[in-house]
PDB file of C-alpha atoms (C1' of nucleotides) in Angstrom:
ATOM      1  CA  UNK O 650     -32.186 183.745   5.696  1.00 83.00           C
ATOM      2  CA  UNK O 651     -34.883 184.117   8.265  1.00 88.00           C
ATOM      3  CA  UNK O 652     -37.108 182.394   5.729  1.00 93.00           C
ATOM      4  CA  UNK O 653     -34.742 179.434   5.775  1.00 95.00           C
ATOM      5  CA  UNK O 654     -34.977 179.296   9.537  1.00 96.00           C
ATOM      6  CA  UNK O 655     -38.742 179.333   9.421  1.00 96.00           C
ATOM      7  CA  UNK O 656     -38.758 176.633   6.793  1.00 96.00           C
ATOM      8  CA  UNK O 657     -36.522 174.477   8.955  1.00 97.00           C
ATOM      9  CA  UNK O 658     -38.568 175.050  12.080  1.00 97.00           C
ATOM     10  CA  UNK O 659     -41.754 174.346  10.151  1.00 97.00           C
ATOM     11  CA  UNK O 660     -40.452 170.901   9.293  1.00 98.00           C
ATOM     12  CA  UNK O 661     -39.235 170.221  12.823  1.00 98.00           C
ATOM     13  CA  UNK O 662     -42.686 171.058  14.096  1.00 97.00           C
ATOM     14  CA  UNK O 663     -44.048 168.121  12.106  1.00 97.00           C
ATOM     15  CA  UNK O 664     -41.951 165.499  13.869  1.00 98.00           C
ATOM     16  CA  UNK O 665     -44.440 163.404  15.837  1.00 98.00           C
ATOM     17  CA  UNK O 666     -43.910 162.488  19.470  1.00 98.00           C
ATOM     18  CA  UNK O 667     -42.206 159.153  19.795  1.00 98.00           C
ATOM     19  CA  UNK O 668     -40.112 159.734  16.684  1.00 98.00           C
ATOM     20  CA  UNK O 669     -36.823 161.472  15.960  1.00 98.00           C
ATOM     21  CA  UNK O 670     -35.223 163.014  12.888  1.00 98.00           C
ATOM     22  CA  UNK O 671     -31.645 163.810  11.950  1.00 98.00           C
ATOM     23  CA  UNK O 672     -30.191 167.221  11.145  1.00 98.00           C
ATOM     24  CA  UNK O 673     -29.419 166.231   7.582  1.00 98.00           C
ATOM     25  CA  UNK O 674     -32.876 164.782   7.117  1.00 98.00           C
ATOM     26  CA  UNK O 675     -34.510 168.013   8.260  1.00 98.00           C
ATOM     27  CA  UNK O 676     -32.272 170.008   5.965  1.00 98.00           C
ATOM     28  CA  UNK O 677     -33.294 167.876   3.006  1.00 97.00           C
ATOM     29  CA  UNK O 678     -36.986 168.006   3.826  1.00 96.00           C
ATOM     30  CA  UNK O 679     -36.726 171.760   4.202  1.00 96.00           C
ATOM     31  CA  UNK O 680     -35.271 172.014   0.722  1.00 95.00           C
ATOM     32  CA  UNK O 681     -31.766 172.783   1.937  1.00 96.00           C
ATOM     33  CA  UNK O 682     -29.578 169.839   0.957  1.00 95.00           C
ATOM     34  CA  UNK O 683     -26.183 169.552   2.646  1.00 96.00           C
ATOM     35  CA  UNK O 684     -27.061 172.261   5.126  1.00 97.00           C
ATOM     36  CA  UNK O 685     -27.315 170.130   8.247  1.00 98.00           C
ATOM     37  CA  UNK O 686     -25.301 172.729  10.103  1.00 98.00           C
ATOM     38  CA  UNK O 687     -27.854 175.355   9.357  1.00 97.00           C
ATOM     39  CA  UNK O 688     -30.426 173.192  11.103  1.00 98.00           C
ATOM     40  CA  UNK O 689     -28.421 173.159  14.304  1.00 98.00           C
ATOM     41  CA  UNK O 690     -27.982 176.903  14.032  1.00 97.00           C
ATOM     42  CA  UNK O 691     -31.693 177.381  13.580  1.00 98.00           C
ATOM     43  CA  UNK O 692     -32.563 175.162  16.537  1.00 98.00           C
ATOM     44  CA  UNK O 693     -30.046 176.914  18.719  1.00 96.00           C
ATOM     45  CA  UNK O 694     -31.535 180.274  17.788  1.00 96.00           C
ATOM     46  CA  UNK O 695     -35.115 179.103  18.156  1.00 96.00           C
ATOM     47  CA  UNK O 696     -37.026 180.209  21.211  1.00 93.00           C
ATOM     48  CA  UNK O 697     -40.526 179.066  20.265  1.00 95.00           C
ATOM     49  CA  UNK O 698     -41.610 176.250  22.631  1.00 95.00           C
ATOM     50  CA  UNK O 699     -43.916 174.825  19.962  1.00 96.00           C
ATOM     51  CA  UNK O 700     -40.888 173.525  18.109  1.00 98.00           C
ATOM     52  CA  UNK O 701     -39.894 170.047  19.329  1.00 98.00           C
ATOM     53  CA  UNK O 702     -36.182 170.666  18.893  1.00 98.00           C
ATOM     54  CA  UNK O 703     -35.346 167.724  21.151  1.00 98.00           C
ATOM     55  CA  UNK O 704     -36.564 165.288  18.510  1.00 98.00           C
ATOM     56  CA  UNK O 705     -33.566 166.120  16.333  1.00 98.00           C
ATOM     57  CA  UNK O 706     -30.423 164.048  16.766  1.00 98.00           C
ATOM     58  CA  UNK O 707     -27.341 163.485  14.635  1.00 98.00           C
ATOM     59  CA  UNK O 708     -26.959 160.779  12.008  1.00 98.00           C
ATOM     60  CA  UNK O 709     -25.553 158.404  14.585  1.00 98.00           C
ATOM     61  CA  UNK O 710     -28.701 158.679  16.652  1.00 98.00           C
ATOM     62  CA  UNK O 711     -26.803 160.501  19.351  1.00 98.00           C
ATOM     63  CA  UNK O 712     -27.613 163.752  21.078  1.00 98.00           C
ATOM     64  CA  UNK O 713     -25.372 166.398  19.586  1.00 98.00           C
ATOM     65  CA  UNK O 714     -25.487 168.860  22.447  1.00 97.00           C
ATOM     66  CA  UNK O 715     -22.207 168.628  24.377  1.00 96.00           C
ATOM     67  CA  UNK O 716     -22.618 166.631  27.573  1.00 94.00           C
ATOM     68  CA  UNK O 717     -21.149 169.555  29.467  1.00 92.00           C
ATOM     69  CA  UNK O 718     -24.081 171.678  28.357  1.00 94.00           C
ATOM     70  CA  UNK O 719     -27.242 171.610  30.434  1.00 93.00           C
ATOM     71  CA  UNK O 720     -29.364 171.160  27.334  1.00 95.00           C
ATOM     72  CA  UNK O 721     -27.997 167.674  26.873  1.00 97.00           C
ATOM     73  CA  UNK O 722     -29.796 166.195  29.860  1.00 96.00           C
ATOM     74  CA  UNK O 723     -32.849 168.255  29.053  1.00 97.00           C
ATOM     75  CA  UNK O 724     -33.095 166.766  25.586  1.00 98.00           C
ATOM     76  CA  UNK O 725     -32.706 163.302  27.046  1.00 97.00           C
ATOM     77  CA  UNK O 726     -35.536 163.753  29.501  1.00 97.00           C
ATOM     78  CA  UNK O 727     -37.770 165.350  26.898  1.00 97.00           C
ATOM     79  CA  UNK O 728     -37.222 162.369  24.632  1.00 98.00           C
ATOM     80  CA  UNK O 729     -38.055 159.995  27.450  1.00 98.00           C
ATOM     81  CA  UNK O 730     -41.273 161.850  28.147  1.00 98.00           C
ATOM     82  CA  UNK O 731     -42.021 161.360  24.452  1.00 98.00           C
ATOM     83  CA  UNK O 732     -41.715 157.650  25.026  1.00 97.00           C
ATOM     84  CA  UNK O 733     -38.374 157.397  23.256  1.00 98.00           C
ATOM     85  CA  UNK O 734     -36.129 155.089  25.185  1.00 96.00           C
ATOM     86  CA  UNK O 735     -32.522 156.151  24.870  1.00 96.00           C
ATOM     87  CA  UNK O 736     -29.615 154.028  25.998  1.00 93.00           C
ATOM     88  CA  UNK O 737     -27.170 156.541  27.336  1.00 93.00           C
ATOM     89  CA  UNK O 738     -27.329 159.471  24.924  1.00 95.00           C
ATOM     90  CA  UNK O 739     -28.125 157.306  21.926  1.00 97.00           C
ATOM     91  CA  UNK O 740     -31.467 156.357  20.416  1.00 98.00           C
ATOM     92  CA  UNK O 741     -32.154 153.467  18.077  1.00 98.00           C
ATOM     93  CA  UNK O 742     -32.790 155.085  14.703  1.00 98.00           C
ATOM     94  CA  UNK O 743     -33.998 151.775  13.328  1.00 97.00           C
ATOM     95  CA  UNK O 744     -36.885 151.996  15.749  1.00 98.00           C
ATOM     96  CA  UNK O 745     -37.546 155.713  16.118  1.00 98.00           C
ATOM     97  CA  UNK O 746     -36.502 157.459  12.911  1.00 98.00           C
ATOM     98  CA  UNK O 747     -39.277 159.566  11.433  1.00 98.00           C
ATOM     99  CA  UNK O 748     -40.002 158.469   7.871  1.00 97.00           C
ATOM    100  CA  UNK O 749     -42.689 160.706   6.390  1.00 96.00           C
ATOM    101  CA  UNK O 750     -43.894 160.284   2.840  1.00 92.00           C
ATOM    102  CA  UNK O 751     -43.164 163.328   0.756  1.00 89.00           C
ATOM    103  CA  UNK O 752     -46.848 163.733  -0.093  1.00 90.00           C
ATOM    104  CA  UNK O 753     -48.070 163.955   3.466  1.00 93.00           C
ATOM    105  CA  UNK O 754     -45.182 166.243   4.338  1.00 93.00           C
ATOM    106  CA  UNK O 755     -46.007 168.695   1.578  1.00 91.00           C
ATOM    107  CA  UNK O 756     -49.632 168.512   2.597  1.00 94.00           C
ATOM    108  CA  UNK O 757     -48.758 169.359   6.196  1.00 94.00           C
ATOM    109  CA  UNK O 758     -46.761 172.331   4.942  1.00 92.00           C
ATOM    110  CA  UNK O 759     -49.718 173.566   2.917  1.00 88.00           C
ATOM    111  CA  UNK O 760     -48.060 173.033  -0.438  1.00 87.00           C
TER     112      UNK O 760
ATOM    113  C1'  DC G 853     -12.546 192.781   6.543  1.00 73.93           C
ATOM    114  C1'  DT G 854     -10.456 187.967   7.772  1.00 73.93           C
ATOM    115  C1'  DA G 855     -10.432 183.879  10.955  1.00 73.93           C
ATOM    116  C1'  DC G 856     -12.405 180.663  13.620  1.00 73.93           C
ATOM    117  C1'  DT G 857     -16.376 177.923  15.371  1.00 73.93           C
ATOM    118  C1'  DG G 858     -19.857 174.437  15.312  1.00 73.93           C
ATOM    119  C1'  DA G 859     -26.401 170.829  18.768  1.00 73.93           C
ATOM    120  C1'  DC G 860     -23.512 168.271  10.988  1.00 73.93           C
ATOM    121  C1'  DC G 861     -22.891 164.725   6.976  1.00 73.93           C
ATOM    122  C1'  DT G 862     -20.889 161.402   3.813  1.00 73.93           C
ATOM    123  C1'  DA G 863     -17.421 158.482   2.234  1.00 73.93           C
ATOM    124  C1'  DA G 864     -13.257 156.309   2.769  1.00 73.93           C
ATOM    125  C1'  DT G 865      -9.859 154.232   5.491  1.00 73.93           C
TER     126       DT G 865
ATOM    127  C1'  DG K 997     -16.638 149.949  16.063  1.00 73.93           C
ATOM    128  C1'  DA K 998     -13.076 154.659  15.465  1.00 73.93           C
ATOM    129  C1'  DT K 999     -10.676 158.405  12.670  1.00 73.93           C
ATOM    130  C1'  DT K1000      -9.857 161.480   8.835  1.00 73.93           C
ATOM    131  C1'  DA K1001     -10.802 164.461   5.128  1.00 73.93           C
ATOM    132  C1'  DG K1002     -13.609 167.316   2.697  1.00 73.93           C
ATOM    133  C1'  DG K1003     -17.765 169.732   2.111  1.00 73.93           C
ATOM    134  C1'  DC K1004     -21.014 173.256   4.032  1.00 73.93           C
ATOM    135  C1'  DC K1005     -22.039 178.127   5.672  1.00 73.93           C
ATOM    136  C1'  DA K1006     -24.477 181.371   9.223  1.00 73.93           C
ATOM    137  C1'  DG K1007     -22.719 183.256  13.519  1.00 73.93           C
ATOM    138  C1'  DT K1008     -19.239 185.309  16.261  1.00 73.93           C
ATOM    139  C1'  DA K1009     -14.926 187.548  17.485  1.00 73.93           C
TER     140       DA K1009
END
DNA sequence: CTACTGACCTAAT
DNA sequence: GATTAGGCCAGTA
């Protein structure tokens, strides 16, 4: 299980600044199809600051952290400092979605 | 042990 | 656009 978490976080670490990825996308890239929820669990549990968790949004391009939660605003400001302009709590996936080629991704993961 | 929760997703209304 | 239904499954209570 912990290995799944590390696999997920490893992929998240590869998201470049200025781009965003979706939970489902990360799950797929991590070899865990249909486990989008596990991605959110992993991010929630993650404490390592090297992991750009804020670059992960839901499939609608919206921040999934409840607005009531403090993390919501934090994610927004972190995205802005990445140069990702968000209207409200939504980002334009057409413009910012991370689209890595599978080759380069596997290379980055040392596979 | 069972029951509920959730920073989710897709497809179909 | 918005809602619903079903799938998914590690945490938490």
